[in-house]
CSV table of C-alpha atoms in Angstrom, one decimal:
chain,number,residue,atom,x,y,z
A,1,MET,CA,-1.5,0.9,-21.0
A,2,ASN,CA,0.8,2.0,-23.8
A,3,ARG,CA,3.7,0.7,-21.8
A,4,PHE,CA,2.4,-2.8,-22.2
A,5,LYS,CA,1.7,-2.1,-25.9
A,6,TYR,CA,5.3,-1.0,-26.5
A,7,ALA,CA,6.7,-3.9,-24.5
A,8,PHE,CA,4.6,-6.3,-26.5
A,9,GLN,CA,5.9,-4.7,-29.7
A,10,GLY,CA,9.4,-5.1,-28.4
A,11,MET,CA,8.7,-8.8,-27.7
A,12,LEU,CA,7.5,-9.3,-31.3
A,13,VAL,CA,10.6,-7.6,-32.7
A,14,LEU,CA,12.8,-9.7,-30.5
A,15,LEU,CA,11.1,-12.9,-31.6
A,16,HIS,CA,11.4,-12.0,-35.3
A,17,LYS,CA,14.9,-10.6,-35.3
A,18,ASP,CA,16.8,-12.6,-32.7
A,19,HIS,CA,17.2,-16.3,-33.4
A,20,LYS,CA,19.3,-16.7,-30.2
A,21,PHE,CA,16.3,-15.6,-28.2
A,22,LEU,CA,14.2,-18.3,-29.8
A,23,LEU,CA,16.9,-20.8,-28.9
A,24,HIS,CA,16.8,-19.7,-25.3
A,25,LEU,CA,13.0,-20.1,-25.3
A,26,LEU,CA,13.5,-23.6,-26.6
A,27,PHE,CA,15.9,-24.5,-23.8
A,28,ALA,CA,13.6,-22.9,-21.3
A,29,THR,CA,10.7,-25.0,-22.5
A,30,ILE,CA,12.8,-28.1,-22.2
A,31,VAL,CA,13.8,-27.2,-18.7
A,32,ILE,CA,10.1,-26.5,-17.7
A,33,ILE,CA,9.0,-29.8,-19.2
A,34,CYS,CA,11.8,-31.6,-17.2
A,35,GLY,CA,10.6,-29.7,-14.1
A,36,PHE,CA,7.1,-31.2,-14.5
A,37,LEU,CA,8.5,-34.7,-15.3
A,38,PHE,CA,10.7,-34.7,-12.2
A,39,ASN,CA,8.0,-33.1,-10.0
A,40,ILE,CA,10.5,-30.6,-8.6
A,41,THR,CA,9.8,-28.6,-5.4
A,42,THR,CA,8.4,-25.1,-5.2
A,43,THR,CA,11.8,-23.8,-4.1
A,44,GLU,CA,13.4,-25.4,-7.1
A,45,TRP,CA,10.8,-23.9,-9.4
A,46,LEU,CA,11.6,-20.5,-7.9
A,47,PHE,CA,15.3,-20.9,-8.8
A,48,LEU,CA,14.6,-22.2,-12.3
A,49,THR,CA,12.1,-19.4,-13.0
A,50,PHE,CA,14.6,-16.8,-11.8
A,51,ALA,CA,17.4,-18.4,-13.9
A,52,ILE,CA,15.2,-18.6,-17.1
A,53,GLY,CA,14.0,-15.0,-16.6
A,54,LEU,CA,17.5,-13.7,-16.2
A,55,VAL,CA,18.8,-15.4,-19.3
A,56,LEU,CA,15.8,-14.2,-21.4
A,57,ALA,CA,16.1,-10.6,-20.0
A,58,PHE,CA,19.9,-10.4,-20.6
A,59,GLU,CA,19.4,-11.7,-24.2
A,60,ALA,CA,16.8,-9.0,-24.8
A,61,ILE,CA,19.1,-6.4,-23.3
A,62,ASN,CA,21.9,-7.7,-25.5
A,63,THR,CA,19.7,-7.4,-28.6
A,64,ALA,CA,18.8,-3.8,-27.6
A,65,VAL,CA,22.5,-2.9,-27.1
A,66,GLU,CA,23.3,-4.3,-30.5
A,67,ALA,CA,20.4,-2.3,-32.1
A,68,VAL,CA,21.5,0.9,-30.5
A,69,VAL,CA,25.2,0.4,-31.6
A,70,ASP,CA,24.0,-0.3,-35.1
A,71,LEU,CA,21.9,2.8,-35.1
A,72,VAL,CA,24.8,5.0,-34.0
A,73,THR,CA,27.4,3.7,-36.5
A,74,SER,CA,27.5,1.3,-39.3
A,75,ASP,CA,31.3,1.7,-39.6
A,76,TYR,CA,33.7,-0.5,-37.6
A,77,HIS,CA,34.7,1.1,-34.4
A,78,ILE,CA,36.5,-0.6,-31.5
A,79,LEU,CA,34.1,1.0,-28.9
A,80,ALA,CA,31.1,-0.3,-30.9
A,81,LYS,CA,32.7,-3.8,-31.0
A,82,ASN,CA,33.5,-3.6,-27.3
A,83,ALA,CA,29.9,-2.7,-26.4
A,84,LYS,CA,28.5,-5.6,-28.4
A,85,ASP,CA,31.0,-8.1,-27.1
A,86,ILE,CA,30.5,-7.1,-23.5
A,87,ALA,CA,26.7,-7.3,-23.9
A,88,ALA,CA,27.1,-10.7,-25.4
A,89,PHE,CA,29.4,-11.8,-22.6
A,90,SER,CA,26.7,-10.8,-20.0
A,91,VAL,CA,24.4,-13.3,-21.7
A,92,VAL,CA,27.1,-16.0,-21.4
A,93,ILE,CA,27.6,-15.3,-17.7
A,94,VAL,CA,23.9,-15.7,-16.8
A,95,SER,CA,23.6,-18.7,-19.1
A,96,ILE,CA,26.4,-20.4,-17.3
A,97,VAL,CA,24.8,-19.6,-13.9
A,98,ALA,CA,21.5,-20.9,-15.2
A,99,CYS,CA,23.2,-24.1,-16.3
A,100,ILE,CA,24.8,-24.5,-12.9
A,101,ILE,CA,21.4,-24.0,-11.2
A,102,GLY,CA,19.9,-26.6,-13.6
A,103,ILE,CA,22.6,-29.1,-12.8
A,104,ILE,CA,22.2,-28.6,-9.1
A,105,ILE,CA,18.5,-29.0,-9.3
A,106,PHE,CA,18.2,-31.9,-11.8
A,107,CYS,CA,21.2,-34.1,-10.9
A,108,PRO,CA,19.7,-35.6,-7.8
A,109,TYR,CA,16.6,-36.5,-9.7
A,110,ILE,CA,18.5,-38.0,-12.6
A,111,PHE,CA,20.9,-40.0,-10.5
A,112,LYS,CA,18.3,-41.2,-8.0
């Protein structure tokens, strides 16, 4: 049961410390509302849920990487910068994929 307690604590830290995560939650909420408004199919819900989950998970991992790098060094180091930049880029990749999934799902409903 402690695993859930620690995970919940991690979620609270993420919500308080990472404003980008809140932005992703806002976009996820908008997408979910659109899903209900357009009455998308079960298969489309699966793809949207997967895309939203990936973006949120990668943002959480990015925040964790940044915290670990900051713990290890407060001085500028190229390897620390690279770790942070690469973690941030992973969020960009899954965000682009999520946008593409959203476009594929919602365009037929919008242009009907």
